[in-house]
mmCIF file of C-alpha atoms and ligand atoms in Angstrom:
data_model
loop_
_atom_site.group_PDB
_atom_site.id
_atom_site.type_symbol
_atom_site.label_atom_id
_atom_site.label_comp_id
_atom_site.label_asym_id
_atom_site.label_seq_id
_atom_site.Cartn_x
_atom_site.Cartn_y
_atom_site.Cartn_z
ATOM 1 C CA MET A 26 2.319 18.752 3.008
ATOM 2 C CA SER A 27 0.672 17.660 6.109
ATOM 3 C CA ASP A 28 1.091 14.447 7.606
ATOM 4 C CA ASN A 29 -2.114 13.445 7.190
ATOM 5 C CA GLU A 30 -1.612 13.779 3.311
ATOM 6 C CA LEU A 31 1.741 11.789 3.325
ATOM 7 C CA LEU A 32 1.537 8.765 0.847
ATOM 8 C CA ASN A 33 4.770 6.961 0.564
ATOM 9 C CA ALA A 34 5.861 4.354 -1.895
ATOM 10 C CA ALA A 35 8.251 1.531 -2.185
ATOM 11 C CA ARG A 36 11.350 3.922 -2.848
ATOM 12 C CA ASP A 37 10.818 6.095 -0.080
ATOM 13 C CA PRO A 38 13.743 5.055 2.445
ATOM 14 C CA GLU A 39 11.343 5.087 5.599
ATOM 15 C CA VAL A 40 9.270 2.533 3.637
ATOM 16 C CA HIS A 41 12.253 0.355 3.053
ATOM 17 C CA ALA A 42 13.282 0.948 6.766
ATOM 18 C CA CYS A 43 9.899 0.010 7.961
ATOM 19 C CA THR A 44 10.274 -3.686 6.843
ATOM 20 C CA ILE A 45 13.771 -4.501 7.797
ATOM 21 C CA GLY A 46 13.621 -7.650 9.946
ATOM 22 C CA ASP A 47 10.819 -9.006 7.898
ATOM 23 C CA VAL A 48 8.154 -6.904 9.704
ATOM 24 C CA GLU A 49 5.031 -6.253 7.703
ATOM 25 C CA HIS A 50 3.753 -2.884 7.042
ATOM 26 C CA ASP A 51 0.733 -2.199 9.482
ATOM 27 C CA TYR A 52 -1.946 -0.937 6.900
ATOM 28 C CA ARG A 53 -4.925 0.887 8.177
ATOM 29 C CA PRO A 54 -7.459 2.529 6.438
ATOM 30 C CA HIS A 55 -6.856 6.299 5.858
ATOM 31 C CA ILE A 56 -8.886 8.811 4.477
ATOM 32 C CA VAL A 57 -7.275 11.715 2.406
ATOM 33 C CA VAL A 58 -9.852 14.457 1.384
ATOM 34 C CA ALA A 59 -7.896 16.088 -1.572
ATOM 35 C CA ALA A 60 -5.082 14.455 -2.323
ATOM 36 C CA TYR A 61 -5.101 15.430 -5.914
ATOM 37 C CA GLY A 62 -6.999 18.562 -6.024
ATOM 38 C CA PRO A 63 -10.778 18.813 -5.407
ATOM 39 C CA GLY A 64 -12.497 15.688 -5.456
ATOM 40 C CA ARG A 65 -14.132 12.877 -3.212
ATOM 41 C CA PRO A 66 -12.431 11.857 -0.251
ATOM 42 C CA ARG A 67 -10.631 8.661 -1.103
ATOM 43 C CA THR A 68 -9.700 5.893 1.527
ATOM 44 C CA TYR A 69 -6.190 4.366 1.161
ATOM 45 C CA LEU A 70 -4.537 1.558 3.055
ATOM 46 C CA ARG A 71 -1.624 3.355 4.811
ATOM 47 C CA CYS A 72 1.100 2.053 7.106
ATOM 48 C CA VAL A 73 0.613 3.698 10.377
ATOM 49 C CA TRP A 74 4.516 3.487 10.849
ATOM 50 C CA CYS A 75 6.121 4.817 7.505
ATOM 51 C CA HIS A 76 2.935 5.966 5.672
ATOM 52 C CA ALA A 77 3.577 3.618 2.898
ATOM 53 C CA VAL A 78 0.555 3.069 0.748
ATOM 54 C CA ALA A 79 -0.473 -0.396 -0.168
ATOM 55 C CA CYS A 80 -0.587 -1.433 -3.978
ATOM 56 C CA GLY A 81 -4.202 -3.050 -3.387
ATOM 57 C CA ASN A 82 -7.163 -0.872 -2.918
ATOM 58 C CA TYR A 83 -9.043 -0.473 0.284
ATOM 59 C CA GLY A 84 -12.298 -2.409 -0.073
ATOM 60 C CA GLU A 85 -10.396 -5.109 -2.352
ATOM 61 C CA THR A 86 -10.650 -8.719 -0.737
ATOM 62 C CA ASP A 87 -7.058 -9.519 0.162
ATOM 63 C CA PRO A 88 -5.232 -6.810 -1.596
ATOM 64 C CA CYS A 89 -1.618 -6.810 -2.343
ATOM 65 C CA ILE A 90 -0.002 -5.647 0.652
ATOM 66 C CA GLU A 91 3.402 -4.385 -0.924
ATOM 67 C CA PRO A 92 3.796 -0.624 -1.051
ATOM 68 C CA TRP A 93 3.007 1.415 -4.197
ATOM 69 C CA HIS A 94 5.634 1.113 -6.943
ATOM 70 C CA HIS A 95 7.116 -2.163 -5.729
ATOM 71 C CA GLU A 96 8.235 -3.297 -9.166
ATOM 72 C CA PRO A 97 9.936 -5.494 -9.930
ATOM 73 C CA LYS A 98 8.796 -7.279 -6.939
ATOM 74 C CA PRO A 99 5.800 -9.408 -7.433
ATOM 75 C CA HIS A 100 2.397 -8.615 -6.127
ATOM 76 C CA ARG A 101 1.946 -10.261 -2.869
ATOM 77 C CA THR A 102 -1.314 -10.430 -0.254
ATOM 78 C CA ARG A 103 -1.369 -11.248 3.473
ATOM 79 C CA SER A 104 -2.839 -14.612 2.633
ATOM 80 C CA GLY A 105 0.179 -15.353 0.621
ATOM 81 C CA VAL A 106 -1.025 -15.238 -2.957
ATOM 82 C CA SER A 107 1.425 -13.426 -5.229
ATOM 83 C CA TRP A 108 1.504 -12.761 -8.887
ATOM 84 C CA PRO A 109 3.959 -11.025 -11.319
ATOM 85 C CA ILE A 110 3.830 -7.276 -12.261
ATOM 86 C CA GLY A 111 1.884 -7.070 -15.277
ATOM 87 C CA GLY A 112 0.332 -10.458 -14.927
ATOM 88 C CA ASN A 113 -2.976 -11.532 -13.956
ATOM 89 C CA ARG A 114 -3.738 -12.580 -10.455
ATOM 90 C CA ALA A 115 -4.796 -16.219 -10.450
ATOM 91 C CA GLU A 116 -8.456 -16.910 -9.965
ATOM 92 C CA GLU A 117 -8.562 -19.262 -6.789
ATOM 93 C CA GLY A 118 -11.013 -21.921 -6.894
HETATM 94 ZN ZN1 ZN B 30 5.292 0.524 6.942
HETATM 95 ZN ZN1 ZN B 31 1.359 -4.990 -5.713
#
């Protein structure tokens, strides 16, 4: 697997190590052409350091910035909104 296709999740040690000291992942849009076989290119939010993919989707407004499969940690966004796993994000007025 090439580095370009590396999509790490919360359980990966380098993902955990990336945020020691309360550093946030540095997510950037990252295009993977065929991560799961032939198909349309997909844009992920991927950390430039540890290759963690954000739980939230690229293009989403204020997406969850925890890495994939961060359960049981609640979802959390850069603006500080959080909500439980399996729960609905509260609509903001
Ligand atoms: Zn990272
Ligand atoms: Zn999340």
